[in-house]
XYZ file of C-alpha atoms in Angstrom:
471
model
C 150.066 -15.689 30.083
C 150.640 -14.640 26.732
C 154.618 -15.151 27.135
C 154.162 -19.155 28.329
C 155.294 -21.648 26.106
C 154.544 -25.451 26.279
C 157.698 -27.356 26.134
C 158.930 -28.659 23.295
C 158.618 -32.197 23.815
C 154.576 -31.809 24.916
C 152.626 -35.093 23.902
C 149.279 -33.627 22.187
C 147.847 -36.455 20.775
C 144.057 -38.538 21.219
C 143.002 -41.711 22.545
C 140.855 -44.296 21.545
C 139.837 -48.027 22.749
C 140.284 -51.389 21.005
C 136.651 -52.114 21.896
C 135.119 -49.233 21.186
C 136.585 -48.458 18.039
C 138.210 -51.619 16.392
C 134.985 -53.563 15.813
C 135.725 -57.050 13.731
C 134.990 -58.866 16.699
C 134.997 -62.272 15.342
C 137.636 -61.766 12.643
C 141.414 -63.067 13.022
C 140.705 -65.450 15.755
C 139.458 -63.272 18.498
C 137.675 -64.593 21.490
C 134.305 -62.521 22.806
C 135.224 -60.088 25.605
C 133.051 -58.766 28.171
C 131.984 -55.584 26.041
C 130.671 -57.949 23.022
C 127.958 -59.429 25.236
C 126.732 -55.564 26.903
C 125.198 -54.357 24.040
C 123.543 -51.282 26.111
C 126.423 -50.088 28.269
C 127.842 -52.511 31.240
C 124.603 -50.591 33.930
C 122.398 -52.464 30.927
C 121.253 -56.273 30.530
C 124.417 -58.727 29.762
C 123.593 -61.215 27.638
C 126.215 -64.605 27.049
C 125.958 -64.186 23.101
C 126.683 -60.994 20.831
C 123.927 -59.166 19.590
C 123.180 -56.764 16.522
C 122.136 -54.327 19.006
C 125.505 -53.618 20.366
C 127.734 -51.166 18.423
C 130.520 -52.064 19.623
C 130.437 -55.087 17.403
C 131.648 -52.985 14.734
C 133.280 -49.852 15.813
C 133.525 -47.369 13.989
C 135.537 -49.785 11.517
C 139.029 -49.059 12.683
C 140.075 -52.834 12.193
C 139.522 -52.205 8.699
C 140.476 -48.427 8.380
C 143.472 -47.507 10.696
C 145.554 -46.655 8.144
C 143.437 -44.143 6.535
C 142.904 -42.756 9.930
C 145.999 -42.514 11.065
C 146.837 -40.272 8.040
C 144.280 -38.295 9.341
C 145.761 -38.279 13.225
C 149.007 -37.151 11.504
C 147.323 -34.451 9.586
C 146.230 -33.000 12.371
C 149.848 -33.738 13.619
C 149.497 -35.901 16.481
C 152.885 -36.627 18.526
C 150.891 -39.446 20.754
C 148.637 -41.712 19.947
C 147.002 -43.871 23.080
C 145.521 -47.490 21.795
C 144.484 -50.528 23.850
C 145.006 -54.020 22.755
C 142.108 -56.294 22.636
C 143.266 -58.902 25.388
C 140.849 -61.372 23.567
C 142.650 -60.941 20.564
C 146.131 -62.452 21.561
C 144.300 -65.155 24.495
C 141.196 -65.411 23.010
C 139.511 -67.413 25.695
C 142.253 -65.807 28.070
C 143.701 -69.152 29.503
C 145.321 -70.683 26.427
C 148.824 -72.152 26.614
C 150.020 -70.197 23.205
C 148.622 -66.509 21.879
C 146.657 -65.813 18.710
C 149.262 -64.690 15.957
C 146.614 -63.614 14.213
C 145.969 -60.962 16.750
C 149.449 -60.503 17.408
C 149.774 -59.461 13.825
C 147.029 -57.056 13.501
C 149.121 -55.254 16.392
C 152.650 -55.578 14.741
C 150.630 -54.025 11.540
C 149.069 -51.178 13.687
C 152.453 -50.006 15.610
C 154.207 -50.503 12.236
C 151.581 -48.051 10.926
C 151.847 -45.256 14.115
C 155.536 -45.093 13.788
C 155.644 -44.427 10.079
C 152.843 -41.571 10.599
C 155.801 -39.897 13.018
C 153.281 -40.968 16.177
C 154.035 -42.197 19.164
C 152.373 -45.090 20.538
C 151.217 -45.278 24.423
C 149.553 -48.966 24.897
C 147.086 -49.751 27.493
C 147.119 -53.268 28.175
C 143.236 -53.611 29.599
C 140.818 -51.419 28.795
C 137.412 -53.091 29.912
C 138.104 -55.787 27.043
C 138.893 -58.722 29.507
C 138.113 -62.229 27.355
C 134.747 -63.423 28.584
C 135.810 -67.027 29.222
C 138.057 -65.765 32.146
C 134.453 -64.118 33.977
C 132.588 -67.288 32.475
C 134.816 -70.154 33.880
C 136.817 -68.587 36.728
C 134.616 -65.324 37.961
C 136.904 -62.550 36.937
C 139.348 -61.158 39.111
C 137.807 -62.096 42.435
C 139.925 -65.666 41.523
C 143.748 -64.996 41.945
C 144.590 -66.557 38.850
C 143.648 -63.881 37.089
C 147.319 -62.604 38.034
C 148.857 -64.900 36.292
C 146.581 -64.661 33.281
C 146.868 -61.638 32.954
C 150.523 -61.599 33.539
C 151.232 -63.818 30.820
C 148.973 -62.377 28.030
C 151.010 -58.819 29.214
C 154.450 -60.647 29.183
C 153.670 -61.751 25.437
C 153.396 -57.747 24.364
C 155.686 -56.546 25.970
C 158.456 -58.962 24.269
C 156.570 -58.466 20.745
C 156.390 -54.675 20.789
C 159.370 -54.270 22.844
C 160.745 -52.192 19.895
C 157.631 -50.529 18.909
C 156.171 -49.059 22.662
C 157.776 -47.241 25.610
C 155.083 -45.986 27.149
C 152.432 -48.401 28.766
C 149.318 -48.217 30.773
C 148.350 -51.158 32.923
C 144.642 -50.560 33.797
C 142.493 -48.291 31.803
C 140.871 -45.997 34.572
C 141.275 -48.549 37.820
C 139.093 -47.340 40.071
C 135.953 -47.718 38.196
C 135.625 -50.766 39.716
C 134.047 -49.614 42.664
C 131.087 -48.254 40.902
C 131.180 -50.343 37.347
C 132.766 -53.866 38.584
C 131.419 -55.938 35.437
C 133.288 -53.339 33.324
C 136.325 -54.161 35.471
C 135.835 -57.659 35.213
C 133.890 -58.609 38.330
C 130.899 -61.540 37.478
C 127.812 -59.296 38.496
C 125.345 -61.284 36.080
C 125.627 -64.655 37.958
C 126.611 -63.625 41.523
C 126.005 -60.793 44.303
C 129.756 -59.117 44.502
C 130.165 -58.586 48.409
C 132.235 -55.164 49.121
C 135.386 -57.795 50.240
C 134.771 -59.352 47.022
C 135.272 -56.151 45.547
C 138.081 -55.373 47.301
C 139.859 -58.656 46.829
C 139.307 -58.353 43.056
C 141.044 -54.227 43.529
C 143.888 -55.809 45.309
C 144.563 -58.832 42.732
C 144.784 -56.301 40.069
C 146.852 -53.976 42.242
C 149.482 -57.047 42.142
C 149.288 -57.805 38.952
C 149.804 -54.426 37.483
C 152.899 -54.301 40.048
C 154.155 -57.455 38.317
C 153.704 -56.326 34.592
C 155.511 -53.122 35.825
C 158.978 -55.277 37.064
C 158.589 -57.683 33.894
C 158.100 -54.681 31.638
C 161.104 -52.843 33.019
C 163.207 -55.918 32.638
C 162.250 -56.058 28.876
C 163.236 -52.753 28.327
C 164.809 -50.408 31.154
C 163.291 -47.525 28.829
C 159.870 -48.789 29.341
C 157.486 -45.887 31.129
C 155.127 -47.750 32.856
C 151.887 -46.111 33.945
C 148.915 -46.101 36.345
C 145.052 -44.765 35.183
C 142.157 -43.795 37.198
C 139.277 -41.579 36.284
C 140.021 -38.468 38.162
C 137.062 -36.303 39.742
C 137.675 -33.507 41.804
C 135.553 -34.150 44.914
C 133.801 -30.883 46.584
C 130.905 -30.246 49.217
C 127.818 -29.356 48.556
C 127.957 -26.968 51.386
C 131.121 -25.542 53.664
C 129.092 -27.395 57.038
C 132.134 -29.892 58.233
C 130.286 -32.458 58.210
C 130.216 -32.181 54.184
C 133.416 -31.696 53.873
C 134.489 -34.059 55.369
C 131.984 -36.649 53.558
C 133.299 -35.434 50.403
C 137.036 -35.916 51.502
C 136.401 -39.718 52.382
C 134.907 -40.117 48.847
C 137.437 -38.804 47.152
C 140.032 -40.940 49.389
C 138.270 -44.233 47.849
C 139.749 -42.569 44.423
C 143.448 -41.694 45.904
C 143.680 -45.499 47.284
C 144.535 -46.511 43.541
C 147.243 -44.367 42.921
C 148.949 -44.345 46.909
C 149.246 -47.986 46.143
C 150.443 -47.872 42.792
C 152.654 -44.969 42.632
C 153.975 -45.142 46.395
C 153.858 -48.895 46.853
C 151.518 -48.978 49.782
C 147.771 -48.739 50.911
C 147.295 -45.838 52.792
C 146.116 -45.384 56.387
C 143.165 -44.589 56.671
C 141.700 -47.743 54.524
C 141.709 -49.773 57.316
C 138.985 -48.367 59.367
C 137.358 -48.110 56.175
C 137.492 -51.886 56.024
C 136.940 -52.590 59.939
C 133.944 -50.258 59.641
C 132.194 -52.131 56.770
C 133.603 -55.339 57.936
C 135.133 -55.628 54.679
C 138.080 -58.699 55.366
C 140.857 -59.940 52.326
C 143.545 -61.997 51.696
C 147.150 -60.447 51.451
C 150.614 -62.107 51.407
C 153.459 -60.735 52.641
C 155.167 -61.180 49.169
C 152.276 -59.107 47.722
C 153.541 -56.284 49.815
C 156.897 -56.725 48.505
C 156.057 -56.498 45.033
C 153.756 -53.560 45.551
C 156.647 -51.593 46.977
C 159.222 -52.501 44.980
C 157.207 -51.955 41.537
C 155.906 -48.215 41.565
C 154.478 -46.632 38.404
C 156.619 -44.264 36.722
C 153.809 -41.546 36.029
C 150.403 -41.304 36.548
C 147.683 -40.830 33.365
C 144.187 -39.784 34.104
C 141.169 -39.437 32.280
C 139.133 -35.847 32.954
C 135.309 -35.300 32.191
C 133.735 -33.731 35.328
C 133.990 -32.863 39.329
C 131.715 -34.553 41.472
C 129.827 -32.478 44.450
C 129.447 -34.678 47.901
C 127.013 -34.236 50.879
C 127.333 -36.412 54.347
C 123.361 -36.758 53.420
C 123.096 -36.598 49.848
C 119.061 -37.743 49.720
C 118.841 -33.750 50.734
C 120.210 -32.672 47.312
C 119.426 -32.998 43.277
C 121.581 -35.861 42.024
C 123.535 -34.999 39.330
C 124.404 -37.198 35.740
C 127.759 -38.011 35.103
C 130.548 -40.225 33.842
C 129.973 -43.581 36.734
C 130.953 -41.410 39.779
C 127.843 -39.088 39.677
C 127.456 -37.295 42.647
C 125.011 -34.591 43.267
C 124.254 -31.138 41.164
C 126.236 -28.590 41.134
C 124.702 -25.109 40.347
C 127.964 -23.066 39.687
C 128.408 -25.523 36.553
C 126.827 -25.801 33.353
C 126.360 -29.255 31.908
C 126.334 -31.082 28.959
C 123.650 -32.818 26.166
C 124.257 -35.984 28.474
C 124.295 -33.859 32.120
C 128.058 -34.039 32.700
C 128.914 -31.116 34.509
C 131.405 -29.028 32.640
C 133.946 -28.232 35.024
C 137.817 -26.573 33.421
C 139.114 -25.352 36.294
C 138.769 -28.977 37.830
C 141.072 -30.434 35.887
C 143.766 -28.025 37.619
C 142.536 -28.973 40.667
C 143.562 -32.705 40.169
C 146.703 -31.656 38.150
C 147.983 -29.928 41.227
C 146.226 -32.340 44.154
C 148.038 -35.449 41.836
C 151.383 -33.950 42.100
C 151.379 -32.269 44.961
C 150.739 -36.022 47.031
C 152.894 -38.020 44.544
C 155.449 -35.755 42.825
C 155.650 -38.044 38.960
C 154.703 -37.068 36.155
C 151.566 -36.479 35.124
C 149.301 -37.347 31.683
C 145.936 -36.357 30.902
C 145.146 -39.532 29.030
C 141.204 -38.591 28.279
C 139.362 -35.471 27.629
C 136.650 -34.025 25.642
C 132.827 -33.493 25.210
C 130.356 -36.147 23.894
C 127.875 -34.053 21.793
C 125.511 -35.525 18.862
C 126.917 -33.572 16.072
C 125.018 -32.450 12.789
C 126.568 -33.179 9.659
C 126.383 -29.186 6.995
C 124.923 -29.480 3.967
C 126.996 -27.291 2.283
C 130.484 -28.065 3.420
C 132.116 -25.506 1.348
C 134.102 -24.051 4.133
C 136.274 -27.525 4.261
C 134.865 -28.999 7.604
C 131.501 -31.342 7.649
C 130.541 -30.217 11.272
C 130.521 -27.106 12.521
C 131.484 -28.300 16.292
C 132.196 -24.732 17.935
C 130.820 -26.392 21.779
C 133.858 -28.432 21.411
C 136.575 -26.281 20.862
C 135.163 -24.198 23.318
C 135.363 -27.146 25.931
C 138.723 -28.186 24.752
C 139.800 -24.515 24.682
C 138.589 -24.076 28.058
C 140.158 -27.251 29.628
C 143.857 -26.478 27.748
C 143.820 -22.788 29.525
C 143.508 -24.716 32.931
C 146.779 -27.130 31.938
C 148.747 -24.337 30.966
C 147.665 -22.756 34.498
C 148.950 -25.911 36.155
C 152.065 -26.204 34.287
C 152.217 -22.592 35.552
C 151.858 -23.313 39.245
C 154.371 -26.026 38.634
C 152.825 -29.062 37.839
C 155.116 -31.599 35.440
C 152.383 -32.266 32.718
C 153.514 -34.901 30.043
C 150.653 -34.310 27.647
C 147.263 -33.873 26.828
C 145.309 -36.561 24.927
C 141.885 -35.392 23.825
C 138.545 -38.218 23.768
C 138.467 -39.350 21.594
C 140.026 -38.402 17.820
C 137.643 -40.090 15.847
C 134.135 -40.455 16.767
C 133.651 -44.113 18.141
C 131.023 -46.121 19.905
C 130.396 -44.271 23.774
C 131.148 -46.981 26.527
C 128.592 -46.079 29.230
C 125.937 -45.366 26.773
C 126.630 -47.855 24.094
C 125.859 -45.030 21.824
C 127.563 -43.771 18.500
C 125.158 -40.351 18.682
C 127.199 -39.093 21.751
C 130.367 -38.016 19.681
C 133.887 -37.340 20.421
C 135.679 -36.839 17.871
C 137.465 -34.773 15.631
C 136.259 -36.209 12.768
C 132.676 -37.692 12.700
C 132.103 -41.494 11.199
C 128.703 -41.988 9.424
C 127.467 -44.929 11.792
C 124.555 -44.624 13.574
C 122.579 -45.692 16.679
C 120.591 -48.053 14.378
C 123.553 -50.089 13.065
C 123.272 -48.135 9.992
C 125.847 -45.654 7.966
C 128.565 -46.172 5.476
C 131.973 -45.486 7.823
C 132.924 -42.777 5.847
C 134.979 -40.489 7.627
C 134.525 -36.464 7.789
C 136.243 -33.522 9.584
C 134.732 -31.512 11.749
C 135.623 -27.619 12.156
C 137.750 -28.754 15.496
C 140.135 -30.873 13.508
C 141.279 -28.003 12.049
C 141.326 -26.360 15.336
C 143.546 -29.153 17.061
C 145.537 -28.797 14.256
C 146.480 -25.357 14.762
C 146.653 -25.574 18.377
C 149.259 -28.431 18.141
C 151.048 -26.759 15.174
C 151.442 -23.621 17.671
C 152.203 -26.554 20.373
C 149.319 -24.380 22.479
C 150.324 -20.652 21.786
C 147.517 -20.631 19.349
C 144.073 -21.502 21.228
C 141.750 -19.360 19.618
């Protein structure tokens, strides 16, 4: 163990999301998006108007302060840094004929900004920040035009930042849908989403991903287009068949998103999934086609927790988690929030993910959400004394390397998130990611400023050692 030796051209590096971090929500033309009218987490009441209530309104100021942080991302010397673009910033109602060059600016500014910090950019082009006049008017992606909405407003960045990004990500963490469908764009306020509803809406953005993926690869043949889910390792409460087997069907719900986006196809065993819930959609031929021919070229996933499955879960303790909950496990210790802290799951998925579809592989999300207590005396150079984090990051690194070990191609590891931002299922700023913490605060108060925390010094070291160094 002590001989291995990350390759040289490992991606550490930290991701973030336009709305949770940008803020300036009405500044430089943007449109409201779905996340500026859930001001307590998308399980919480949606209102149609913004409210002072929700954080996300603001950020943690990265609109305003990106180039300061960045400086700090490069201090810690980032090789990756993930970013989504605010869809309502370039279409800010989502259907317009011509984009926001205001928005389209702020972007050119930002990639400008990530290449000169020696950083390199990986876009997502929707991260939960669909425009709100798209659910409003047309009922999110259970309407087919979405496609071509979304389509466009994607063909517009690729061309722009053609020059800027090579590495893309369609859909930030897909399959949430089935459990969060407003965050995925679904209407849930104004109308009961049927499980074909549901479906129809997974398939529309199943073809529409496919379709950014030929355009972008037309653009630029260097493109590397990816696919996102939010992995969880799925195991049985209990070794009775009858468990396992429960737990194996949940976790095939999961695998459906990447067997159709990075081999083309659904797989088989959805349709007696469908015949048994009597769950009935509408597929061309030509969407076939374009799934097939249109595969992602690797496969990024975000990694918080396993999930523990019963055929009869009433009989067991529920457990808390990041949307796919599950039940409790008692072999795992949990965080301030009740995710279940869970390393040696994270090579489980590394080596189920490419052992069924044999691409690359990026761990797009990771960390611990912990409300962190700014020192007093801050003589030692750090503001934070965050010691449960490294730990968990430590921890969850060990488990890579072990994959990379077993074999596993392993593009990178991006932690969750760099700086501390605004939490999306909680709608909190007190559950804290980052390595540096941002003086904001659950009542809308705090100044921005920016401090580090003793694991940015950490990360710093580990990348300098490029993961020799983890202690």
């Amino acid at each position: 163990m002590k001989d291995f030796i990350f390759k040289k051209d490992f991606l550490w590096g930290g991701s973030c999301a336009a709305n949770q971090c940008e803020g300036a929500y009405n500044i430089g033309g943007k449109g409201l998006s779905i996340q500026d009218v859930a001001p307590y987490g998308p399980k919480g009441e949606i209102t149609l108007t913004p409210i002072s209530a929700n954080l996300k309104l603001k950020g943690n100021d990265f609109y305003h302060q990106y180039q300061n942080d960045l400086k700090l991302l490069q201090e810690m010397g980032f090789k990756m840094l993930r970013i989504s673009i605010a869809w309502s910033r370039i279409f800010p109602l989502g259907d317009e004929n011509e984009p926001n060059e205001a928005g389209l600016l702020f972007y050119d500014q930002l990639l400008q900004e990530i290449r000169k910090h020696n950083m390199i950019p990986l876009m997502t082009l929707s991260h939960y920040e669909m425009p709100l006049h798209l659910m409003q008017k047309y009922g999110g992606w259970t309407n087919p035009k979405l496609i071509d909405f979304f389509v466009k407003y994607c063909e517009v960045v690729l061309k722009r930042y053609k020059d800027f990004v090579n590495y893309w990500i369609t859909f930030n963490e897909i399959n949430s849908i089935l459990e969060m469908p407003y965050n995925s764009g679904i209407d849930t306020k104004n109308k009961k989403v049927t499980l074909s509803d549901l479906w129809q809406a997974i398939h529309y953005q199943f073809v529409a991903s496919a379709k950014v993926t030929q355009i972008a690869h037309k653009i630029n043949p260097n493109n590397k287009i990816g696919c996102m889910v939010l992995a969880m390792p799925t195991y049985p409460i209990t070794c009775n068949p009858d468990d396992v087997l429960a737990a194996k069907q949940f976790e095939n719900q999961n695998y459906v998103f990447l067997e159709v986006q990075a081999k083309g196809k659904y797989p088989y065993y959805l349709k007696r999934y469908f015949d048994e819930n009597d769950i009935k959609i509408n597929i061309n031929p030509s969407d076939l086609e374009i799934l097939k021919n249109n595969c992602v070229d690797f496969i990024a996933f975000s990694y918080y927790m396993s999930v523990t499955y019963a055929k009869d879960p009433c009989k067991y303790k529920s457990g808390e988690g990041n949307i796919l909950k599950g039940l409790d496990n008692p072999y795992l210790q949990k965080s301030q929030w009740g995710w279940q802290i869970d390393p040696v799951g994270l090579r489980i998925v590394l080596n189920d993910f490419y052992t069924r579809f044999n691409k690359p592989l990026l761990i797009a999300e990771n960390g611990l959400g912990a409300t962190d207590a700014l020192l007093e005396d801050k003589s030692q150079g750090y503001a934070v004394y965050d010691e449960y984090r490294i730990d968990y990051l430590r921890q969850h690194i060990i488990q890579v390397r072990n994959a990379i070990q077993d074999g596993v191609d392993v593009m990178g590891y991006l932690a969750w998130a760099p700086i501390d931002l605004v939490s999306m299922t909680t709608a909190q700023m007190s559950k804290r990611y980052g390595f540096v913490y941002v003086d904001y605060h659950d009542d809308n108060t705090g100044s921005f400023v920016r401090y580090k925390k003793a694991s940015f010094y950490w990360y710093q070291k580990v990348i300098a050692s490029n993961g020799t160094d983890l202690d």
